[in-house]
Amino acid sequence: MGDPSFILDGMLGSLARWLRIAGYDSIYYRGLDDNLLLVEIMSFSRIMLTRDRELFQRSQKLGLRSMYLESEEVKVQLSHLKTELGVELSATNSRCPRCNGSLRKTPKADVQDLVPAESFNAFDEFWVCGACSRAYWKGSHWEKIRETLDST
């Protein structure tokens, strides 16, 4: 069956970012009409995550896979997904937190124009998003990301 993929409503942008970091294909719609969001869920066979109780109830009546997340706290939301859906929280196969694209390990020489000189000189491993061309590396923020995922 593979890993679950998600559609998140406009109230869950931070959660979408964290799910992407954990490697989950997560589409985030900000400002999309609820009816269009439901059509998207039907079209792509994804699990909808929402903080909108009415939207959740509508999705249930339509027989769509969905989950209502009561908490506003991302760590609590991640913990709930881990418990209820078996979502594994590891940053080993991250997706682009910004656009959800796939990341590919990229030779250092190929990212020189994409990263700040300080980061280019300090690090040897880089990943680039195949969709938006944004570059990533395991900078000082990396340990905080790992701590957040490990403690959830």
Coordinates of N, CA and C in Angstrom, one line a residue:
M1 N 0.8 -1.2 0.0 CA 0.0 0.0 0.0 C 0.9 1.3 0.0
G2 N 2.0 1.3 0.7 CA 2.9 2.4 0.7 C 2.5 3.4 1.7
D3 N 3.2 4.5 1.8 CA 3.0 5.6 2.8 C 1.7 6.3 2.4
P4 N 1.0 6.8 3.4 CA -0.2 7.6 3.1 C 0.3 8.9 2.5
S5 N -0.6 9.5 1.7 CA -0.4 10.9 1.2 C -1.6 11.7 1.7
F6 N -1.4 13.0 1.8 CA -2.3 13.8 2.5 C -2.7 15.1 1.7
I7 N -3.9 15.6 1.9 CA -4.3 16.9 1.6 C -4.7 17.6 2.9
L8 N -4.1 18.8 3.1 CA -4.4 19.5 4.3 C -5.1 20.8 4.0
D9 N -6.1 21.1 4.9 CA -6.8 22.4 4.7 C -6.0 23.6 5.1
G10 N -6.5 24.8 4.8 CA -5.8 26.0 5.0 C -5.4 26.3 6.5
M11 N -5.9 25.6 7.4 CA -5.5 25.8 8.8 C -4.3 25.0 9.2
L12 N -3.7 24.2 8.3 CA -2.7 23.2 8.7 C -1.4 23.4 7.9
G13 N -1.0 24.6 7.6 CA 0.2 24.9 6.8 C 1.5 24.4 7.5
S14 N 1.6 24.6 8.8 CA 2.7 24.2 9.6 C 2.8 22.6 9.6
L15 N 1.7 22.0 9.8 CA 1.7 20.5 9.8 C 2.1 20.0 8.4
A16 N 1.7 20.6 7.4 CA 2.1 20.2 6.0 C 3.6 20.2 5.9
R17 N 4.2 21.3 6.3 CA 5.7 21.4 6.3 C 6.4 20.3 7.0
W18 N 5.9 20.0 8.2 CA 6.5 18.9 9.0 C 6.3 17.5 8.4
L19 N 5.1 17.3 7.8 CA 4.9 16.0 7.2 C 5.8 15.9 6.0
R20 N 6.0 17.0 5.2 CA 7.0 16.9 4.1 C 8.4 16.6 4.6
I21 N 8.8 17.3 5.7 CA 10.1 17.0 6.2 C 10.2 15.5 6.6
A22 N 9.1 14.9 7.1 CA 9.1 13.5 7.4 C 9.0 12.6 6.2
G23 N 8.9 13.2 5.0 CA 8.9 12.4 3.8 C 7.5 12.1 3.2
Y24 N 6.5 12.7 3.8 CA 5.1 12.4 3.3 C 4.6 13.4 2.3
D25 N 4.1 12.8 1.2 CA 3.5 13.6 0.1 C 2.3 14.3 0.7
S26 N 2.4 15.7 0.8 CA 1.4 16.4 1.5 C 1.1 17.7 0.8
I27 N -0.1 17.7 0.2 CA -0.6 18.9 -0.5 C -1.3 19.8 0.5
Y28 N -1.0 21.1 0.4 CA -1.6 22.1 1.3 C -2.3 23.1 0.5
Y29 N -3.6 23.3 0.8 CA -4.4 24.3 0.1 C -4.8 25.4 1.0
R30 N -4.3 26.6 0.7 CA -4.7 27.7 1.5 C -5.7 28.5 0.7
G31 N -6.9 28.8 1.3 CA -7.9 29.6 0.7 C -8.7 28.9 -0.3
L32 N -8.6 27.6 -0.5 CA -9.4 26.8 -1.4 C -10.8 26.6 -0.9
D33 N -11.8 26.8 -1.7 CA -13.2 26.5 -1.3 C -13.4 25.1 -0.8
D34 N -14.1 24.9 0.2 CA -14.3 23.5 0.8 C -14.8 22.5 -0.3
N35 N -15.7 23.0 -1.1 CA -16.3 22.1 -2.2 C -15.1 21.6 -3.1
L36 N -14.3 22.5 -3.5 CA -13.2 22.2 -4.4 C -12.2 21.3 -3.7
L37 N -12.0 21.5 -2.4 CA -11.1 20.7 -1.6 C -11.6 19.2 -1.6
L38 N -12.9 19.1 -1.4 CA -13.5 17.7 -1.4 C -13.3 17.0 -2.7
V39 N -13.5 17.8 -3.8 CA -13.3 17.3 -5.2 C -11.8 16.8 -5.3
E40 N -10.9 17.6 -4.8 CA -9.5 17.2 -4.9 C -9.2 15.9 -4.2
I41 N -9.8 15.7 -3.0 CA -9.6 14.5 -2.2 C -10.2 13.3 -3.0
M42 N -11.3 13.5 -3.6 CA -11.9 12.4 -4.4 C -11.0 12.0 -5.6
S43 N -10.5 13.1 -6.2 CA -9.7 12.9 -7.4 C -8.3 12.2 -7.1
F44 N -7.7 12.5 -6.0 CA -6.4 12.0 -5.7 C -6.3 10.9 -4.7
S45 N -7.4 10.4 -4.1 CA -7.4 9.4 -3.1 C -6.4 9.6 -2.0
R46 N -6.4 10.8 -1.5 CA -5.5 11.2 -0.3 C -6.4 11.2 0.9
I47 N -5.7 11.2 2.0 CA -6.3 11.4 3.3 C -6.4 12.9 3.6
M48 N -7.6 13.4 3.9 CA -7.7 14.8 4.2 C -7.5 15.0 5.7
L49 N -6.6 16.0 6.0 CA -6.4 16.4 7.4 C -7.0 17.8 7.6
T50 N -7.8 18.0 8.6 CA -8.5 19.3 8.8 C -8.7 19.6 10.3
R51 N -8.8 20.9 10.5 CA -9.2 21.4 11.8 C -10.6 22.0 11.7
D52 N -11.2 21.8 10.6 CA -12.6 22.3 10.4 C -13.6 21.2 10.6
R53 N -14.3 21.3 11.7 CA -15.2 20.2 12.1 C -16.3 19.9 11.0
E54 N -16.8 21.0 10.5 CA -17.9 20.9 9.5 C -17.4 20.2 8.2
L55 N -16.2 20.6 7.8 CA -15.6 20.0 6.6 C -15.3 18.5 6.8
F56 N -14.8 18.2 8.0 CA -14.6 16.8 8.4 C -15.9 16.0 8.3
Q57 N -17.0 16.5 8.8 CA -18.3 15.8 8.8 C -18.8 15.6 7.4
R58 N -18.6 16.7 6.6 CA -19.0 16.5 5.2 C -18.2 15.4 4.4
S59 N -16.9 15.4 4.7 CA -16.1 14.4 4.1 C -16.5 13.0 4.5
Q60 N -16.8 12.8 5.8 CA -17.3 11.5 6.3 C -18.6 11.1 5.6
K61 N -19.5 12.0 5.4 CA -20.8 11.7 4.8 C -20.5 11.2 3.3
L62 N -19.4 11.7 2.7 CA -19.1 11.4 1.3 C -18.3 10.1 1.3
G63 N -17.9 9.5 2.4 CA -17.1 8.3 2.5 C -15.7 8.5 2.2
L64 N -15.2 9.7 2.4 CA -13.8 10.1 2.1 C -12.9 9.8 3.3
R65 N -11.7 9.4 3.1 CA -10.7 9.2 4.2 C -10.3 10.6 4.7
S66 N -10.6 10.8 6.0 CA -10.3 12.1 6.6 C -10.0 12.0 8.1
M67 N -9.3 13.0 8.6 CA -9.1 13.0 10.0 C -9.2 14.4 10.5
Y68 N -10.0 14.5 11.6 CA -10.1 15.8 12.3 C -9.1 15.9 13.4
L69 N -8.3 17.0 13.3 CA -7.3 17.3 14.3 C -7.7 18.5 15.2
E70 N -8.0 18.2 16.4 CA -8.5 19.2 17.3 C -7.5 20.2 17.8
S71 N -6.3 19.7 18.0 CA -5.2 20.6 18.6 C -4.7 21.6 17.5
E72 N -4.2 22.7 18.0 CA -3.6 23.7 17.2 C -2.1 23.5 17.2
E73 N -1.5 22.7 18.1 CA -0.1 22.5 18.3 C 0.4 21.4 17.3
V74 N 1.4 21.7 16.5 CA 1.9 20.8 15.5 C 2.5 19.5 16.2
K75 N 3.1 19.6 17.3 CA 3.7 18.4 17.9 C 2.5 17.4 18.3
V76 N 1.4 18.0 18.8 CA 0.3 17.2 19.2 C -0.3 16.6 17.9
Q77 N -0.4 17.3 16.9 CA -1.0 16.8 15.6 C -0.1 15.7 15.1
L78 N 1.2 15.9 15.1 CA 2.1 14.8 14.6 C 1.9 13.6 15.5
S79 N 1.9 13.7 16.7 CA 1.7 12.6 17.7 C 0.4 11.8 17.4
H80 N -0.7 12.6 17.1 CA -1.9 12.0 16.8 C -1.8 11.2 15.5
L81 N -1.2 11.7 14.5 CA -1.0 11.0 13.2 C -0.2 9.7 13.4
K82 N 0.8 9.9 14.2 CA 1.7 8.7 14.5 C 0.9 7.6 15.2
T83 N 0.1 7.9 16.1 CA -0.8 7.0 16.9 C -1.9 6.4 16.0
E84 N -2.6 7.2 15.3 CA -3.8 6.8 14.5 C -3.5 6.2 13.2
L85 N -2.4 6.7 12.5 CA -2.1 6.2 11.1 C -0.8 5.5 11.0
G86 N 0.0 5.5 12.1 CA 1.3 4.8 12.0 C 2.3 5.7 11.3
V87 N 2.1 7.0 11.2 CA 3.0 7.9 10.5 C 4.4 7.8 11.2
E88 N 5.4 7.5 10.5 CA 6.8 7.5 11.0 C 7.4 8.9 10.9
L89 N 8.0 9.3 12.0 CA 8.5 10.7 12.0 C 10.0 10.6 11.9
S90 N 10.6 10.7 10.7 CA 12.0 10.7 10.5 C 12.3 11.6 9.3
A91 N 13.4 12.3 9.3 CA 13.7 13.2 8.2 C 14.7 12.5 7.2
T92 N 14.7 11.2 7.2 CA 15.6 10.5 6.2 C 15.2 10.6 4.8
N93 N 14.0 10.7 4.5 CA 13.5 10.8 3.1 C 12.6 12.1 2.9
S94 N 13.1 13.2 3.3 CA 12.4 14.4 3.3 C 11.9 14.8 1.9
R95 N 10.8 15.5 1.8 CA 10.4 16.2 0.6 C 10.6 17.7 0.8
C96 N 10.5 18.5 -0.2 CA 10.7 19.9 -0.1 C 9.6 20.5 0.9
P97 N 10.0 21.1 2.0 CA 9.0 21.7 2.9 C 8.2 22.8 2.3
R98 N 8.8 23.4 1.3 CA 8.1 24.6 0.7 C 7.1 24.2 -0.4
C99 N 7.4 23.3 -1.3 CA 6.5 23.0 -2.4 C 6.1 21.5 -2.5
N100 N 6.6 20.6 -1.6 CA 6.3 19.2 -1.6 C 7.0 18.4 -2.7
G101 N 7.9 19.0 -3.5 CA 8.7 18.3 -4.5 C 9.6 17.3 -3.9
S102 N 10.1 16.4 -4.7 CA 11.1 15.4 -4.3 C 12.5 16.0 -4.2
L103 N 13.2 15.6 -3.2 CA 14.6 16.1 -3.1 C 15.6 15.1 -3.6
R104 N 16.6 15.6 -4.3 CA 17.6 14.6 -4.8 C 19.0 15.1 -4.3
K105 N 19.8 14.1 -3.8 CA 21.1 14.5 -3.4 C 21.9 15.0 -4.6
T106 N 22.6 16.1 -4.4 CA 23.2 16.8 -5.5 C 24.7 17.1 -5.2
P107 N 25.6 16.9 -6.2 CA 27.0 17.2 -6.0 C 27.2 18.7 -5.5
K108 N 28.1 18.8 -4.6 CA 28.4 20.2 -4.1 C 28.6 21.2 -5.2
A109 N 29.4 20.8 -6.2 CA 29.7 21.8 -7.2 C 28.5 22.3 -7.9
D110 N 27.4 21.5 -7.9 CA 26.2 21.9 -8.6 C 25.3 22.9 -7.9
V111 N 25.6 23.1 -6.6 CA 24.8 24.0 -5.8 C 25.4 25.3 -5.4
Q112 N 26.6 25.6 -5.9 CA 27.4 26.8 -5.5 C 26.5 28.1 -5.7
D113 N 25.8 28.1 -6.8 CA 25.0 29.4 -7.0 C 23.6 29.3 -6.3
L114 N 23.3 28.3 -5.6 CA 22.0 28.1 -4.9 C 22.1 28.4 -3.4
V115 N 23.2 28.3 -2.9 CA 23.4 28.4 -1.4 C 24.3 29.6 -1.0
P116 N 24.1 30.1 0.2 CA 25.0 31.2 0.7 C 26.5 30.6 0.7
A117 N 27.4 31.5 0.5 CA 28.8 31.1 0.4 C 29.3 30.4 1.7
E118 N 28.8 31.0 2.9 CA 29.1 30.4 4.2 C 28.7 28.9 4.3
S119 N 27.5 28.7 3.8 CA 27.0 27.3 3.9 C 27.7 26.4 2.9
F120 N 27.9 26.9 1.7 CA 28.6 26.2 0.7 C 30.0 25.7 1.2
N121 N 30.7 26.6 1.9 CA 32.0 26.3 2.4 C 32.0 25.4 3.6
A122 N 30.9 25.5 4.4 CA 30.9 24.7 5.7 C 30.3 23.3 5.5
F123 N 29.6 23.0 4.5 CA 28.9 21.7 4.3 C 29.3 21.0 3.0
D124 N 29.2 19.7 3.0 CA 29.5 18.9 1.9 C 28.4 18.2 1.2
E125 N 27.3 18.0 2.0 CA 26.1 17.3 1.4 C 25.0 18.3 1.2
F126 N 24.4 18.2 0.0 CA 23.3 19.1 -0.4 C 22.2 18.3 -1.1
W127 N 21.0 18.8 -1.0 CA 19.9 18.2 -1.7 C 19.1 19.4 -2.4
V128 N 18.6 19.1 -3.6 CA 17.9 20.1 -4.4 C 16.5 19.6 -4.7
C129 N 15.5 20.5 -4.6 CA 14.2 20.1 -4.9 C 14.0 20.0 -6.5
G130 N 13.5 18.9 -6.9 CA 13.3 18.8 -8.4 C 12.2 19.7 -8.9
A131 N 11.3 20.2 -8.1 CA 10.2 21.0 -8.5 C 10.6 22.5 -8.5
C132 N 11.1 23.0 -7.4 CA 11.3 24.4 -7.2 C 12.8 24.8 -7.2
S133 N 13.7 23.9 -7.3 CA 15.2 24.1 -7.3 C 15.7 24.7 -6.0
R134 N 15.0 24.7 -5.0 CA 15.5 25.2 -3.7 C 16.5 24.1 -3.1
A135 N 17.6 24.6 -2.6 CA 18.7 23.8 -2.1 C 18.6 23.6 -0.5
Y136 N 18.9 22.5 0.0 CA 18.9 22.2 1.4 C 20.2 21.5 1.8
W137 N 20.5 21.7 3.1 CA 21.7 21.1 3.7 C 21.5 20.9 5.2
K138 N 22.3 20.1 5.8 CA 22.1 19.9 7.3 C 22.8 20.9 8.1
G139 N 22.3 22.1 8.1 CA 22.8 23.2 8.9 C 22.5 23.2 10.3
S140 N 22.6 24.3 11.0 CA 22.4 24.3 12.5 C 21.0 24.0 12.8
H141 N 20.1 24.2 11.9 CA 18.6 23.9 12.2 C 18.3 22.4 12.2
W142 N 19.2 21.6 11.6 CA 19.0 20.2 11.4 C 18.8 19.5 12.7
E143 N 19.6 19.8 13.7 CA 19.5 19.1 15.0 C 18.1 19.4 15.6
K144 N 17.6 20.7 15.5 CA 16.3 21.0 16.0 C 15.2 20.3 15.3
I145 N 15.3 20.1 14.0 CA 14.3 19.3 13.3 C 14.3 17.9 13.8
R146 N 15.5 17.3 13.9 CA 15.5 15.9 14.4 C 15.0 15.8 15.8
E147 N 15.3 16.7 16.7 CA 14.8 16.7 18.0 C 13.3 16.8 18.1
T148 N 12.7 17.7 17.2 CA 11.3 17.8 17.2 C 10.6 16.5 16.7
L149 N 11.1 15.9 15.7 CA 10.6 14.6 15.2 C 10.8 13.5 16.2
D150 N 11.9 13.4 16.8 CA 12.2 12.3 17.7 C 11.4 12.4 19.0
S151 N 11.1 13.7 19.4 CA 10.4 13.8 20.7 C 8.8 13.7 20.5
T152 N 8.4 13.5 19.3 CA 6.9 13.5 19.1 C 6.4 12.1 19.2

